[in-house]
PDB file of C-alpha atoms in Angstrom:
ATOM      1  CA  MET Q   1     -29.267  32.175 -17.150  1.00 51.00           C
ATOM      2  CA  TYR Q   2     -28.227  28.608 -18.052  1.00 53.00           C
ATOM      3  CA  HIS Q   3     -25.138  29.835 -19.437  1.00 52.00           C
ATOM      4  CA  GLU Q   4     -24.144  31.196 -16.051  1.00 52.00           C
ATOM      5  CA  VAL Q   5     -25.115  27.972 -14.198  1.00 51.00           C
ATOM      6  CA  THR Q   6     -22.940  25.766 -16.634  1.00 54.00           C
ATOM      7  CA  GLU Q   7     -19.997  28.280 -16.426  1.00 56.00           C
ATOM      8  CA  SER Q   8     -20.113  28.378 -12.612  1.00 73.00           C
ATOM      9  CA  SER Q   9     -20.458  24.479 -12.650  1.00 73.00           C
ATOM     10  CA  GLY Q  10     -17.290  24.517 -14.909  1.00 73.00           C
ATOM     11  CA  ARG Q  11     -15.440  26.637 -12.563  1.00 79.00           C
ATOM     12  CA  ARG Q  12     -16.272  24.622  -9.446  1.00 77.00           C
ATOM     13  CA  ARG Q  13     -15.222  21.383 -11.324  1.00 79.00           C
ATOM     14  CA  ARG Q  14     -11.781  22.877 -12.210  1.00 79.00           C
ATOM     15  CA  ARG Q  15     -11.303  24.003  -8.703  1.00 78.00           C
ATOM     16  CA  VAL Q  16     -12.104  20.583  -7.450  1.00 77.00           C
ATOM     17  CA  ALA Q  17      -9.798  18.979  -9.930  1.00 74.00           C
ATOM     18  CA  LEU Q  18      -6.935  21.471  -8.922  1.00 70.00           C
ATOM     19  CA  ALA Q  19      -7.667  20.694  -5.254  1.00 70.00           C
ATOM     20  CA  VAL Q  20      -7.571  17.090  -5.964  1.00 68.00           C
ATOM     21  CA  VAL Q  21      -4.300  17.337  -7.823  1.00 68.00           C
ATOM     22  CA  ALA Q  22      -2.675  19.656  -5.333  1.00 66.00           C
ATOM     23  CA  LEU Q  23      -3.507  17.256  -2.468  1.00 65.00           C
ATOM     24  CA  ALA Q  24      -2.181  14.236  -4.414  1.00 68.00           C
ATOM     25  CA  ALA Q  25       1.211  16.284  -4.866  1.00 69.00           C
ATOM     26  CA  ALA Q  26       1.304  17.113  -1.476  1.00 68.00           C
ATOM     27  CA  LEU Q  27       0.774  13.561  -0.147  1.00 64.00           C
ATOM     28  CA  ALA Q  28       3.376  12.370  -2.740  1.00 68.00           C
ATOM     29  CA  ALA Q  29       5.803  14.884  -1.654  1.00 67.00           C
ATOM     30  CA  GLY Q  30       5.247  14.049   1.902  1.00 68.00           C
ATOM     31  CA  GLY Q  31       5.538  10.347   1.338  1.00 65.00           C
ATOM     32  CA  ALA Q  32       8.809  10.883  -0.177  1.00 64.00           C
ATOM     33  CA  GLY Q  33      10.078  13.060   2.592  1.00 65.00           C
ATOM     34  CA  LEU Q  34       9.155  10.539   5.188  1.00 64.00           C
ATOM     35  CA  SER Q  35      11.059   7.895   3.257  1.00 77.00           C
ATOM     36  CA  LEU Q  36      13.951  10.111   3.019  1.00 81.00           C
ATOM     37  CA  ALA Q  37      13.775  10.782   6.849  1.00 81.00           C
ATOM     38  CA  ALA Q  38      13.473   6.908   7.534  1.00 85.00           C
ATOM     39  CA  GLN Q  39      16.548   6.189   5.452  1.00 86.00           C
ATOM     40  CA  GLU Q  40      18.551   8.818   7.327  1.00 88.00           C
ATOM     41  CA  ALA Q  41      17.361   7.500  10.663  1.00 91.00           C
ATOM     42  CA  ARG Q  42      18.573   3.959   9.717  1.00 90.00           C
ATOM     43  CA  ALA Q  43      21.956   5.247   8.454  1.00 90.00           C
ATOM     44  CA  GLN Q  44      22.333   7.193  11.721  1.00 92.00           C
ATOM     45  CA  ALA Q  45      21.493   4.068  13.714  1.00 93.00           C
ATOM     46  CA  CYS Q  46      23.883   2.112  11.835  1.00 94.00           C
ATOM     47  CA  GLU Q  47      26.533   4.499  12.545  1.00 94.00           C
ATOM     48  CA  SER Q  48      25.785   4.579  16.107  1.00 94.00           C
ATOM     49  CA  VAL Q  49      25.991   0.779  16.422  1.00 95.00           C
ATOM     50  CA  ARG Q  50      29.291   0.904  14.553  1.00 96.00           C
ATOM     51  CA  GLU Q  51      30.745   3.474  16.896  1.00 95.00           C
ATOM     52  CA  ALA Q  52      29.553   1.564  19.900  1.00 95.00           C
ATOM     53  CA  VAL Q  53      31.330  -1.592  18.726  1.00 96.00           C
ATOM     54  CA  LEU Q  54      34.540   0.472  17.925  1.00 96.00           C
ATOM     55  CA  ALA Q  55      34.433   2.196  21.315  1.00 96.00           C
ATOM     56  CA  ALA Q  56      33.940  -1.266  23.087  1.00 96.00           C
ATOM     57  CA  ALA Q  57      36.931  -2.680  20.968  1.00 96.00           C
ATOM     58  CA  ALA Q  58      39.202   0.480  21.984  1.00 96.00           C
ATOM     59  CA  GLN Q  59      38.299  -0.027  25.696  1.00 96.00           C
ATOM     60  CA  CYS Q  60      39.194  -3.572  25.550  1.00 95.00           C
ATOM     61  CA  CYS Q  61      42.675  -2.723  23.717  1.00 95.00           C
ATOM     62  CA  ALA Q  62      43.220  -0.032  26.535  1.00 96.00           C
ATOM     63  CA  VAL Q  63      42.679  -2.429  29.323  1.00 96.00           C
ATOM     64  CA  GLU Q  64      44.124  -5.663  27.943  1.00 96.00           C
ATOM     65  CA  GLY Q  65      46.596  -4.469  25.321  1.00 96.00           C
ATOM     66  CA  SER Q  66      45.124  -5.874  22.234  1.00 95.00           C
ATOM     67  CA  TYR Q  67      42.032  -5.796  20.366  1.00 96.00           C
ATOM     68  CA  PRO Q  68      39.502  -8.559  20.767  1.00 96.00           C
ATOM     69  CA  SER Q  69      39.271 -10.978  17.779  1.00 95.00           C
ATOM     70  CA  THR Q  70      35.601 -11.412  17.846  1.00 95.00           C
ATOM     71  CA  ILE Q  71      32.487  -9.286  18.728  1.00 95.00           C
ATOM     72  CA  GLU Q  72      31.224 -11.976  20.937  1.00 95.00           C
ATOM     73  CA  TYR Q  73      34.202 -11.308  23.243  1.00 96.00           C
ATOM     74  CA  LEU Q  74      33.048  -7.677  23.558  1.00 95.00           C
ATOM     75  CA  GLU Q  75      29.470  -8.787  24.331  1.00 94.00           C
ATOM     76  CA  GLU Q  76      30.814 -11.387  27.019  1.00 95.00           C
ATOM     77  CA  HIS Q  77      33.345  -9.239  28.737  1.00 96.00           C
ATOM     78  CA  TYR Q  78      32.531  -5.377  27.934  1.00 94.00           C
ATOM     79  CA  GLY Q  79      28.850  -5.352  28.031  1.00 93.00           C
ATOM     80  CA  LEU Q  80      28.367  -4.700  24.315  1.00 94.00           C
ATOM     81  CA  ALA Q  81      24.718  -5.275  23.411  1.00 92.00           C
ATOM     82  CA  VAL Q  82      23.435  -4.976  19.831  1.00 89.00           C
ATOM     83  CA  ASN Q  83      19.992  -6.065  18.460  1.00 89.00           C
ATOM     84  CA  LYS Q  84      21.186  -8.466  15.808  1.00 88.00           C
ATOM     85  CA  ASP Q  85      17.586  -8.763  14.630  1.00 91.00           C
ATOM     86  CA  ASP Q  86      17.852  -5.035  13.143  1.00 92.00           C
ATOM     87  CA  PHE Q  87      21.404  -4.861  12.239  1.00 93.00           C
ATOM     88  CA  ALA Q  88      23.906  -7.229  10.435  1.00 94.00           C
ATOM     89  CA  ILE Q  89      27.362  -6.665  11.738  1.00 94.00           C
ATOM     90  CA  THR Q  90      30.467  -7.492  10.051  1.00 95.00           C
ATOM     91  CA  TYR Q  91      33.569  -7.510  12.608  1.00 96.00           C
ATOM     92  CA  GLU Q  92      36.828  -8.307  10.918  1.00 96.00           C
ATOM     93  CA  ALA Q  93      40.111  -8.340  13.318  1.00 93.00           C
ATOM     94  CA  PHE Q  94      43.169  -8.118  11.214  1.00 91.00           C
ATOM     95  CA  ALA Q  95      45.778  -8.260  14.057  1.00 92.00           C
ATOM     96  CA  SER Q  96      45.697  -7.678  17.813  1.00 92.00           C
ATOM     97  CA  ASN Q  97      47.398  -4.478  17.492  1.00 94.00           C
ATOM     98  CA  VAL Q  98      45.306  -2.955  14.439  1.00 95.00           C
ATOM     99  CA  ALA Q  99      41.594  -1.607  15.077  1.00 94.00           C
ATOM    100  CA  PRO Q 100      39.063  -3.971  13.727  1.00 96.00           C
ATOM    101  CA  SER Q 101      37.037  -3.173  10.688  1.00 96.00           C
ATOM    102  CA  VAL Q 102      33.344  -2.922  11.429  1.00 96.00           C
ATOM    103  CA  VAL Q 103      30.370  -2.726   9.049  1.00 96.00           C
ATOM    104  CA  VAL Q 104      26.909  -2.276   9.994  1.00 95.00           C
ATOM    105  CA  VAL Q 105      23.826  -2.592   7.810  1.00 93.00           C
ATOM    106  CA  PRO Q 106      20.304  -2.683   8.673  1.00 90.00           C
ATOM    107  CA  ARG Q 107      18.457  -5.793   8.152  1.00 88.00           C
TER     108      ARG Q 107
END
């Protein structure tokens, strides 16, 4: 009888240990998935901001005949609004007849 109780207790411990390991693995996988999803969301947000800046620059070029030399001009005259606390934007205008280079990275 003692042997049965010990064997049953050993099985129970193994099941609990397996459950704990499985839970830890599931939490780790879920955390990695959330991290990957957050990275993808940040990348998409950066691309959306970049496209908004380029669209405003193209509109300026269509209306005025040249691309603006600064992003501030787009903010003042074309209603561009960018959260600069969340994004760092590099706007480089090479020439007034060439589309600017725009790089957006999260802060």
